[in-house]
Short mmCIF file of C-alpha atoms in Angstrom, two decimals:
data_model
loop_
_atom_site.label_atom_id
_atom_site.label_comp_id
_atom_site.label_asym_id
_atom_site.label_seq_id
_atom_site.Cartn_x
_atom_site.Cartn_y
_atom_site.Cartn_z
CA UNK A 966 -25.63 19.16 201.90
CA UNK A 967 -22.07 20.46 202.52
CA UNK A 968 -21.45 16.91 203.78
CA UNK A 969 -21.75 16.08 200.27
CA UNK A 970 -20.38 18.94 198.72
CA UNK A 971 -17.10 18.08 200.72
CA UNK A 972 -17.00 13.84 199.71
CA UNK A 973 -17.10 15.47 196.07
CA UNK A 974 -14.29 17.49 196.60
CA UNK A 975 -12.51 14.94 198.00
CA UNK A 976 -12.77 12.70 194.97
CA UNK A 977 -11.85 15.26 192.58
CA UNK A 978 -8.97 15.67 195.10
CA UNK A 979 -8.34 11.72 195.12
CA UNK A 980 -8.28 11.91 191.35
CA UNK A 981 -5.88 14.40 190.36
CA UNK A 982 -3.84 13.08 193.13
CA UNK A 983 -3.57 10.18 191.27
CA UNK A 984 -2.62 11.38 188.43
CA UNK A 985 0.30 13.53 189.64
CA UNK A 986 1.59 10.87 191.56
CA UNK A 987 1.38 8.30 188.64
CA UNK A 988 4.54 6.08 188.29
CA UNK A 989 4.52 5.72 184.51
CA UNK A 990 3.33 8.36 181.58
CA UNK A 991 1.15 5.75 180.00
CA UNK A 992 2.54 6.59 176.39
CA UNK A 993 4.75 9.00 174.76
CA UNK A 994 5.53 12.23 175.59
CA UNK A 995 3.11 14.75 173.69
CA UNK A 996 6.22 17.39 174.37
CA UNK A 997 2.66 19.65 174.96
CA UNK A 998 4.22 21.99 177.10
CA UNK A 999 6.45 23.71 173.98
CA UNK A 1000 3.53 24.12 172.05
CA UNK A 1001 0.77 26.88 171.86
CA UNK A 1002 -0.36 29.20 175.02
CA UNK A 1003 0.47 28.75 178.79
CA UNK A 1004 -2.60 28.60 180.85
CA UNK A 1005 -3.42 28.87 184.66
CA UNK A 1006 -6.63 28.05 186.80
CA UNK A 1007 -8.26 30.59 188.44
CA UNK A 1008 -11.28 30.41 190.43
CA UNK A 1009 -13.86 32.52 189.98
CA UNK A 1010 -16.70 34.27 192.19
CA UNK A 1011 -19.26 33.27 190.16
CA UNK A 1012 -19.30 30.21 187.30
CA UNK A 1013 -21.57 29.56 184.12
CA UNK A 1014 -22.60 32.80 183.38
CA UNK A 1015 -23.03 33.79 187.23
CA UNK A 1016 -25.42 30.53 187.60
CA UNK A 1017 -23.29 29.70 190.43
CA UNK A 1018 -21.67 31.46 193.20
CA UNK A 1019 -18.31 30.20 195.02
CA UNK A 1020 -19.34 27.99 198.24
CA UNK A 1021 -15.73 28.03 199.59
CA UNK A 1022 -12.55 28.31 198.09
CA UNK A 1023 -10.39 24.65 198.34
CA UNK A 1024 -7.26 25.58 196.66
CA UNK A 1025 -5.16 25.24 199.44
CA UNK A 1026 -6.72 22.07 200.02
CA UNK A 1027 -6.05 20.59 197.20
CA UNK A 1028 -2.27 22.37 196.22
CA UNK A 1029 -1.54 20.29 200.01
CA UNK A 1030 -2.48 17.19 198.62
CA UNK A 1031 -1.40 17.41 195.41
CA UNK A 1032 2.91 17.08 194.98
CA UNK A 1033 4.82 19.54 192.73
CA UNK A 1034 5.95 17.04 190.25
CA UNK A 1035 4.72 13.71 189.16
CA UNK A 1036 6.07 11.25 186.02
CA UNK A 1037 3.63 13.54 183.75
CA UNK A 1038 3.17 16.53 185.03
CA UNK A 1039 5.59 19.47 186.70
CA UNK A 1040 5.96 22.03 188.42
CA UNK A 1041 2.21 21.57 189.51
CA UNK A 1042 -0.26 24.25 191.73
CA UNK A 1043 -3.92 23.35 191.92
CA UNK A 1044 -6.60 25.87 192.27
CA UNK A 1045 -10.41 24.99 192.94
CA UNK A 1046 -13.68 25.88 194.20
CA UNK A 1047 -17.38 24.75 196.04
CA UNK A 1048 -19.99 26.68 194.07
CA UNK A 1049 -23.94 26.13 194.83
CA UNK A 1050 -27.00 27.17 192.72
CA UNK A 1051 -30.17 26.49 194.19
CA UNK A 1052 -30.31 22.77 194.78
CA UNK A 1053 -27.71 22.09 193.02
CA UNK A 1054 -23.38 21.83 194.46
CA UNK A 1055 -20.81 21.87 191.93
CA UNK A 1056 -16.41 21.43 192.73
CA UNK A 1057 -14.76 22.52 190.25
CA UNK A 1058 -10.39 21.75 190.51
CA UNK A 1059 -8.19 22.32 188.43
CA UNK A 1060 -4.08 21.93 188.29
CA UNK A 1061 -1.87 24.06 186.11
CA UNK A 1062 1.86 23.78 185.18
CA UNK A 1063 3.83 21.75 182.54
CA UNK A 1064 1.81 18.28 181.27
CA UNK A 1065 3.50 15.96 179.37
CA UNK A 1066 0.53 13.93 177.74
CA UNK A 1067 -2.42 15.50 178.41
CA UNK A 1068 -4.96 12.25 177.49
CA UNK A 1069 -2.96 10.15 180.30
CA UNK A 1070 -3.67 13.25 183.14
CA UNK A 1071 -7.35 12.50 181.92
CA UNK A 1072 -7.02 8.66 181.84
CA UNK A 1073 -5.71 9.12 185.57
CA UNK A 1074 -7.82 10.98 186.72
CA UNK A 1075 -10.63 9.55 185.77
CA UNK A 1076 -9.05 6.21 187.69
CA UNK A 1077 -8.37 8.01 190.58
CA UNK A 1078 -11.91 9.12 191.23
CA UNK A 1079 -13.24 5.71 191.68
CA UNK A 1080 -10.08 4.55 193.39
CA UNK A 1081 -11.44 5.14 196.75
CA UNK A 1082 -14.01 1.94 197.31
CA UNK A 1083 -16.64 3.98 197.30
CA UNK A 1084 -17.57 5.36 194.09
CA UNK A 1085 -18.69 3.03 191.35
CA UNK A 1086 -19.00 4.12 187.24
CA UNK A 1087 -22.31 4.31 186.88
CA UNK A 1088 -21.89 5.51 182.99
CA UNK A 1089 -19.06 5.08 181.37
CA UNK A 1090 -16.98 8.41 180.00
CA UNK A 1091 -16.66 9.12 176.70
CA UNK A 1092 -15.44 12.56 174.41
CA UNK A 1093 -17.90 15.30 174.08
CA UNK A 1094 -17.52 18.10 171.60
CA UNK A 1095 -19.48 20.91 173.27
CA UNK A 1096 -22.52 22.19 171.14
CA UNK A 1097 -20.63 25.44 169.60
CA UNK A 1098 -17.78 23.71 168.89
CA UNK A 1099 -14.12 23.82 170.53
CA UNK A 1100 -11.86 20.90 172.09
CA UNK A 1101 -13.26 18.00 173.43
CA UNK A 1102 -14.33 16.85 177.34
CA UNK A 1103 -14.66 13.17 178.58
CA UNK A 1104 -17.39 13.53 180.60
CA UNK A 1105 -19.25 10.63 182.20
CA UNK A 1106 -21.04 9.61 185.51
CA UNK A 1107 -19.86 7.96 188.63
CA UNK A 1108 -22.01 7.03 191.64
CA UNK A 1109 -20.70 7.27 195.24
CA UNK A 1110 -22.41 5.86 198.71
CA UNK A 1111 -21.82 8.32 201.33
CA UNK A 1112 -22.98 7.38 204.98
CA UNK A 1113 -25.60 4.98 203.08
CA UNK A 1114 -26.57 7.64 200.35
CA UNK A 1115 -25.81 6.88 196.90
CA UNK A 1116 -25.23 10.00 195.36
CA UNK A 1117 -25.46 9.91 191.20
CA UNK A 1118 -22.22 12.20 190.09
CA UNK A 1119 -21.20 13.65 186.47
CA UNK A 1120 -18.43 14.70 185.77
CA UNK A 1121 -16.26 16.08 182.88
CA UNK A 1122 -12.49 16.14 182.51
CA UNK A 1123 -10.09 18.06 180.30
CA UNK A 1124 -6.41 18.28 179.89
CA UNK A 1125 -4.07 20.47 177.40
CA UNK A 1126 -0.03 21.19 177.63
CA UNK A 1127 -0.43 23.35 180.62
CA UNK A 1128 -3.77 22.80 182.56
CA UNK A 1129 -6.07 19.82 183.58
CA UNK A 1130 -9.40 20.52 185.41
CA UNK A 1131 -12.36 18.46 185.98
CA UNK A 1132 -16.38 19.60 187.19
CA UNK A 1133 -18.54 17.55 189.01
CA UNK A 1134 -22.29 18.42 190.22
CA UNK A 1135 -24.83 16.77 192.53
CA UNK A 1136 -28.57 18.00 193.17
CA UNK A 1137 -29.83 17.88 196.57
CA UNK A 1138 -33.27 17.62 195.01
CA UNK A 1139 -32.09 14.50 193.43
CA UNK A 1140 -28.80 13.07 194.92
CA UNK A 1141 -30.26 9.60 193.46
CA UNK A 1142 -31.32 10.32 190.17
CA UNK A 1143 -30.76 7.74 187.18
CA UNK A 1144 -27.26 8.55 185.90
CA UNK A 1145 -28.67 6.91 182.75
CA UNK A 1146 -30.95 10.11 182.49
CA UNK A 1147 -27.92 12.48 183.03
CA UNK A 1148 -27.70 14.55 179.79
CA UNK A 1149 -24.02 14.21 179.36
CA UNK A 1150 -24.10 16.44 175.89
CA UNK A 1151 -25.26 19.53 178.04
CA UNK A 1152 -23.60 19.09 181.37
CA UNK A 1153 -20.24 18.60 178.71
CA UNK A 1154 -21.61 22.41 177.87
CA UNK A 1155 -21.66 23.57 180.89
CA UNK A 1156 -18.18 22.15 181.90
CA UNK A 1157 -16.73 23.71 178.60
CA UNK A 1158 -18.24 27.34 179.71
CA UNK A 1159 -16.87 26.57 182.81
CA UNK A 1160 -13.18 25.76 181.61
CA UNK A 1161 -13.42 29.02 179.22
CA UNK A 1162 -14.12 31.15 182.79
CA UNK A 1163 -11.73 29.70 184.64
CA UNK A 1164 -9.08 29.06 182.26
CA UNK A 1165 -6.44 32.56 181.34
CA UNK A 1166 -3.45 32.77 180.13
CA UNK A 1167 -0.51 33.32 181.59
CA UNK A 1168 1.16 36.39 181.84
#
């Protein structure tokens, strides 16, 4: 179980890595970080309306791996957590600081999580306006084989002037199940209840 818990982490790692460290913006500057409110990541003890409790604490994991300054993004720190409930193991990391072009951190991202030879898209990610409304997620599911176990992962990804963060979840119960049958609309939900908890502003 926390075999797994740690491959996810290391994707989500993997993936924002890549997207700091990307060579080219990917488009034009959005100039995001002069407009609206700062935000940082926090992580929480408990996510989802207490649904899950924080595992273990990876932000200095991640902040190691992840530089200070990229093409799109500055001045970088990265905060994340392991959270359980039950059956099911959820990473949630997130990176705060000055972003350029928010939808290219995504596009990154994204890339970078299947950038490792190991995971596969199993469902291709698309926008998701969560249920009551608010700024969109692209959310979609990826597949990894770990030590011989495919392990069916959604995901969802978000990205404004001054924070990115993405959430992925597996279920011990059913670390194969058809991503097909993943109900993206209400994990994208969850991930958007998530990014309200973890997401203050700064100052």
């Amino acid at each position: 179980m926390w075999g797994i818990i740690g491959a996810i982490a290391g994707v989500l790692v993997i993936g924002t890595l890549a997207s700091t460290v990307a060579l080219n913006s990917g488009g034009s500057s959005s100039g995001g970080s002069d407009d609206g409110p700062r935000y940082r990541i926090t992580v929480p003890q408990t996510l989802a309306g207490g649904k899950y409790k924080l595992a273990k604490d990876i932000s200095q994991q991640a902040g190691s791996a992840v530089p200070d300054d990229g093409a799109n993004e500055h001045g970088i720190e990265a905060a994340g957590g392991q959270y359980s409930s039950g059956t099911k193991s959820l990473v949630m990391l997130g990176l705060y600081g000055v972003i350029d072009d928010p939808e290219t951190t995504v596009d990154h991202t994204i890339r970078g999580m299947t950038s490792d030879g190991k995971t596969e898209v199993a469902v291709a990610e698309k926008k998701f306006t969560p249920s009551g409304g608010g700024d969109s997620l692209t959310c979609g599911v990826d597949v990894r084989t770990e030590m011989g176990q495919k392990v069916t992962l959604p995901f969802c990804v978000w990205a404004d002037s001054s924070t990115s963060g993405n959430v992925a979840e597996t279920d011990a119960s059913e670390l194969s199940k058809d991503p097909q049958s993943v109900d993206l609309q209400e994990f994208a939900d969850k991930a958007d209840r998530i990014r309200k908890e973890v997401r203050k502003p700064l100052g």
